[in-house]
Amino acid sequence: MDRHVAAYRDEWRAVLDDPAALARFEPHVAGVEFLEPGRGRAAVLADGTEAALFRDGDGEVYAVGDRDPFSGADVIANGIMGSRDGAPVVASPLHKQEFDLRTGVRLDDPAVSLPVLPVPGPSLPARP
């Protein structure tokens, strides 16, 4: 095992440490047009906030915090999107608590909520 550990080379660290290699990667910031209706996607917003983005069947996009307030895990983007009494909701994949995507409020206990975040815009082009 020591031989394998000693031979390990972190390819990503090598790229990050080499400006010429790093320059070959084109940055791309995907926008909301890539969201599939009814499915969540995790994203990191420009300010570093981890968000869960959702698009409903009508094309409305919602952004809430990705951290489950009960477990502390960043999993809300993996939740099940649906509706309850006409409100768009996401059910946490861990404990199935439902949150209103418009307000972030937990439907069964308004004292618990997800932060509602600004919806990001369309994709940003790669640098010239």
PDB file of C-alpha atoms in Angstrom:
ATOM      1  CA  MET A   1       0.000   0.000   0.000  1.00  0.00           C
ATOM      2  CA  ASP A   2       2.837   2.409   0.810  1.00  0.00           C
ATOM      3  CA  ARG A   3       4.117   2.007  -2.758  1.00  0.00           C
ATOM      4  CA  HIS A   4       0.706   3.104  -4.136  1.00  0.00           C
ATOM      5  CA  VAL A   5       0.425   6.052  -1.782  1.00  0.00           C
ATOM      6  CA  ALA A   6       3.956   7.184  -2.637  1.00  0.00           C
ATOM      7  CA  ALA A   7       3.221   6.930  -6.384  1.00  0.00           C
ATOM      8  CA  TYR A   8      -0.011   8.955  -6.185  1.00  0.00           C
ATOM      9  CA  ARG A   9      -0.074  12.054  -8.395  1.00  0.00           C
ATOM     10  CA  ASP A  10      -2.936  14.539  -8.116  1.00  0.00           C
ATOM     11  CA  GLU A  11      -3.637  15.460 -11.755  1.00  0.00           C
ATOM     12  CA  TRP A  12      -5.953  18.339 -10.860  1.00  0.00           C
ATOM     13  CA  ARG A  13      -3.403  19.879  -8.497  1.00  0.00           C
ATOM     14  CA  ALA A  14      -0.855  19.719 -11.321  1.00  0.00           C
ATOM     15  CA  VAL A  15      -3.246  21.605 -13.638  1.00  0.00           C
ATOM     16  CA  LEU A  16      -4.063  24.222 -11.006  1.00  0.00           C
ATOM     17  CA  ASP A  17      -0.358  24.782 -10.363  1.00  0.00           C
ATOM     18  CA  ASP A  18       0.511  25.110 -14.087  1.00  0.00           C
ATOM     19  CA  PRO A  19      -0.823  28.354 -15.662  1.00  0.00           C
ATOM     20  CA  ALA A  20      -0.354  27.013 -19.204  1.00  0.00           C
ATOM     21  CA  ALA A  21      -2.361  23.864 -18.460  1.00  0.00           C
ATOM     22  CA  LEU A  22      -5.037  25.834 -16.612  1.00  0.00           C
ATOM     23  CA  ALA A  23      -5.408  28.222 -19.574  1.00  0.00           C
ATOM     24  CA  ARG A  24      -6.586  25.289 -21.746  1.00  0.00           C
ATOM     25  CA  PHE A  25      -9.801  25.013 -19.700  1.00  0.00           C
ATOM     26  CA  GLU A  26     -12.629  27.254 -20.857  1.00  0.00           C
ATOM     27  CA  PRO A  27     -14.819  28.520 -18.024  1.00  0.00           C
ATOM     28  CA  HIS A  28     -18.521  28.100 -18.577  1.00  0.00           C
ATOM     29  CA  VAL A  29     -21.275  29.160 -16.247  1.00  0.00           C
ATOM     30  CA  ALA A  30     -24.462  27.270 -17.050  1.00  0.00           C
ATOM     31  CA  GLY A  31     -27.665  29.212 -16.683  1.00  0.00           C
ATOM     32  CA  VAL A  32     -31.235  28.394 -15.885  1.00  0.00           C
ATOM     33  CA  GLU A  33     -32.026  27.423 -19.481  1.00  0.00           C
ATOM     34  CA  PHE A  34     -30.350  24.076 -18.748  1.00  0.00           C
ATOM     35  CA  LEU A  35     -32.804  23.175 -15.987  1.00  0.00           C
ATOM     36  CA  GLU A  36     -35.185  20.340 -16.771  1.00  0.00           C
ATOM     37  CA  PRO A  37     -38.801  20.871 -15.684  1.00  0.00           C
ATOM     38  CA  GLY A  38     -39.574  19.031 -12.460  1.00  0.00           C
ATOM     39  CA  ARG A  39     -35.944  18.320 -11.569  1.00  0.00           C
ATOM     40  CA  GLY A  40     -33.590  20.101  -9.239  1.00  0.00           C
ATOM     41  CA  ARG A  41     -29.976  21.004  -9.809  1.00  0.00           C
ATOM     42  CA  ALA A  42     -27.364  22.110  -7.321  1.00  0.00           C
ATOM     43  CA  ALA A  43     -25.503  25.296  -8.148  1.00  0.00           C
ATOM     44  CA  VAL A  44     -23.036  27.676  -6.582  1.00  0.00           C
ATOM     45  CA  LEU A  45     -24.127  31.272  -7.011  1.00  0.00           C
ATOM     46  CA  ALA A  46     -21.688  34.096  -7.788  1.00  0.00           C
ATOM     47  CA  ASP A  47     -21.412  34.973  -4.086  1.00  0.00           C
ATOM     48  CA  GLY A  48     -20.527  31.363  -3.198  1.00  0.00           C
ATOM     49  CA  THR A  49     -23.957  30.410  -1.842  1.00  0.00           C
ATOM     50  CA  GLU A  50     -24.953  26.800  -2.486  1.00  0.00           C
ATOM     51  CA  ALA A  51     -28.398  26.772  -4.102  1.00  0.00           C
ATOM     52  CA  ALA A  52     -30.996  24.290  -5.254  1.00  0.00           C
ATOM     53  CA  LEU A  53     -32.571  25.390  -8.551  1.00  0.00           C
ATOM     54  CA  PHE A  54     -35.892  24.109  -9.858  1.00  0.00           C
ATOM     55  CA  ARG A  55     -37.978  24.759 -12.979  1.00  0.00           C
ATOM     56  CA  ASP A  56     -41.659  23.895 -12.990  1.00  0.00           C
ATOM     57  CA  GLY A  57     -43.723  22.752 -15.981  1.00  0.00           C
ATOM     58  CA  ASP A  58     -44.693  26.355 -16.779  1.00  0.00           C
ATOM     59  CA  GLY A  59     -41.048  27.424 -16.975  1.00  0.00           C
ATOM     60  CA  GLU A  60     -40.998  29.264 -13.635  1.00  0.00           C
ATOM     61  CA  VAL A  61     -37.597  28.976 -11.944  1.00  0.00           C
ATOM     62  CA  TYR A  62     -37.071  28.858  -8.181  1.00  0.00           C
ATOM     63  CA  ALA A  63     -33.883  29.088  -6.131  1.00  0.00           C
ATOM     64  CA  VAL A  64     -33.624  28.034  -2.495  1.00  0.00           C
ATOM     65  CA  GLY A  65     -30.770  27.052  -0.212  1.00  0.00           C
ATOM     66  CA  ASP A  66     -29.498  23.528  -0.828  1.00  0.00           C
ATOM     67  CA  ARG A  67     -28.879  22.686   2.860  1.00  0.00           C
ATOM     68  CA  ASP A  68     -31.518  20.523   4.537  1.00  0.00           C
ATOM     69  CA  PRO A  69     -32.291  22.302   7.838  1.00  0.00           C
ATOM     70  CA  PHE A  70     -32.795  19.004   9.675  1.00  0.00           C
ATOM     71  CA  SER A  71     -29.758  16.984   8.583  1.00  0.00           C
ATOM     72  CA  GLY A  72     -27.368  19.785   7.615  1.00  0.00           C
ATOM     73  CA  ALA A  73     -26.641  17.985   4.331  1.00  0.00           C
ATOM     74  CA  ASP A  74     -26.629  19.814   0.991  1.00  0.00           C
ATOM     75  CA  VAL A  75     -29.326  17.668  -0.638  1.00  0.00           C
ATOM     76  CA  ILE A  76     -32.406  19.794  -1.376  1.00  0.00           C
ATOM     77  CA  ALA A  77     -31.547  19.883  -5.112  1.00  0.00           C
ATOM     78  CA  ASN A  78     -32.038  16.095  -5.083  1.00  0.00           C
ATOM     79  CA  GLY A  79     -35.519  16.449  -3.620  1.00  0.00           C
ATOM     80  CA  ILE A  80     -38.799  15.583  -5.297  1.00  0.00           C
ATOM     81  CA  MET A  81     -40.546  18.553  -6.877  1.00  0.00           C
ATOM     82  CA  GLY A  82     -44.318  18.671  -6.921  1.00  0.00           C
ATOM     83  CA  SER A  83     -47.209  20.797  -5.727  1.00  0.00           C
ATOM     84  CA  ARG A  84     -49.414  20.919  -2.679  1.00  0.00           C
ATOM     85  CA  ASP A  85     -52.600  22.997  -2.642  1.00  0.00           C
ATOM     86  CA  GLY A  86     -51.386  24.745  -5.788  1.00  0.00           C
ATOM     87  CA  ALA A  87     -48.013  25.715  -4.318  1.00  0.00           C
ATOM     88  CA  PRO A  88     -44.782  24.476  -5.934  1.00  0.00           C
ATOM     89  CA  VAL A  89     -42.938  22.387  -3.348  1.00  0.00           C
ATOM     90  CA  VAL A  90     -39.835  20.310  -2.937  1.00  0.00           C
ATOM     91  CA  ALA A  91     -39.684  17.358  -0.558  1.00  0.00           C
ATOM     92  CA  SER A  92     -36.332  16.815   1.099  1.00  0.00           C
ATOM     93  CA  PRO A  93     -34.831  13.531  -0.112  1.00  0.00           C
ATOM     94  CA  LEU A  94     -33.743  12.613   3.417  1.00  0.00           C
ATOM     95  CA  HIS A  95     -36.733  13.224   5.661  1.00  0.00           C
ATOM     96  CA  LYS A  96     -39.455  14.152   3.118  1.00  0.00           C
ATOM     97  CA  GLN A  97     -40.334  17.509   4.716  1.00  0.00           C
ATOM     98  CA  GLU A  98     -42.008  19.699   2.101  1.00  0.00           C
ATOM     99  CA  PHE A  99     -40.949  23.290   1.463  1.00  0.00           C
ATOM    100  CA  ASP A 100     -42.773  25.934  -0.574  1.00  0.00           C
ATOM    101  CA  LEU A 101     -40.386  26.945  -3.359  1.00  0.00           C
ATOM    102  CA  ARG A 102     -41.802  30.491  -3.479  1.00  0.00           C
ATOM    103  CA  THR A 103     -41.263  31.273   0.205  1.00  0.00           C
ATOM    104  CA  GLY A 104     -38.916  28.527   1.463  1.00  0.00           C
ATOM    105  CA  VAL A 105     -41.307  27.812   4.353  1.00  0.00           C
ATOM    106  CA  ARG A 106     -41.853  24.230   5.511  1.00  0.00           C
ATOM    107  CA  LEU A 107     -45.513  23.429   4.924  1.00  0.00           C
ATOM    108  CA  ASP A 108     -46.046  21.519   8.175  1.00  0.00           C
ATOM    109  CA  ASP A 109     -44.034  23.883  10.411  1.00  0.00           C
ATOM    110  CA  PRO A 110     -43.656  27.513   9.280  1.00  0.00           C
ATOM    111  CA  ALA A 111     -40.957  28.045  11.914  1.00  0.00           C
ATOM    112  CA  VAL A 112     -38.547  26.084   9.682  1.00  0.00           C
ATOM    113  CA  SER A 113     -37.603  27.348   6.251  1.00  0.00           C
ATOM    114  CA  LEU A 114     -35.061  27.319   3.456  1.00  0.00           C
ATOM    115  CA  PRO A 115     -33.560  30.613   2.342  1.00  0.00           C
ATOM    116  CA  VAL A 116     -35.087  31.913  -0.892  1.00  0.00           C
ATOM    117  CA  LEU A 117     -32.289  33.031  -3.207  1.00  0.00           C
ATOM    118  CA  PRO A 118     -32.110  35.197  -6.317  1.00  0.00           C
ATOM    119  CA  VAL A 119     -32.677  33.214  -9.497  1.00  0.00           C
ATOM    120  CA  PRO A 120     -29.533  33.255 -11.648  1.00  0.00           C
ATOM    121  CA  GLY A 121     -29.723  34.421 -15.233  1.00  0.00           C
ATOM    122  CA  PRO A 122     -28.851  32.699 -18.511  1.00  0.00           C
ATOM    123  CA  SER A 123     -25.513  31.090 -19.251  1.00  0.00           C
ATOM    124  CA  LEU A 124     -22.451  33.235 -19.318  1.00  0.00           C
ATOM    125  CA  PRO A 125     -20.248  32.844 -22.396  1.00  0.00           C
ATOM    126  CA  ALA A 126     -16.785  31.440 -22.111  1.00  0.00           C
ATOM    127  CA  ARG A 127     -14.054  34.036 -22.021  1.00  0.00           C
ATOM    128  CA  PRO A 128     -12.751  35.154 -25.457  1.00  0.00           C
TER     129      PRO A 128
END
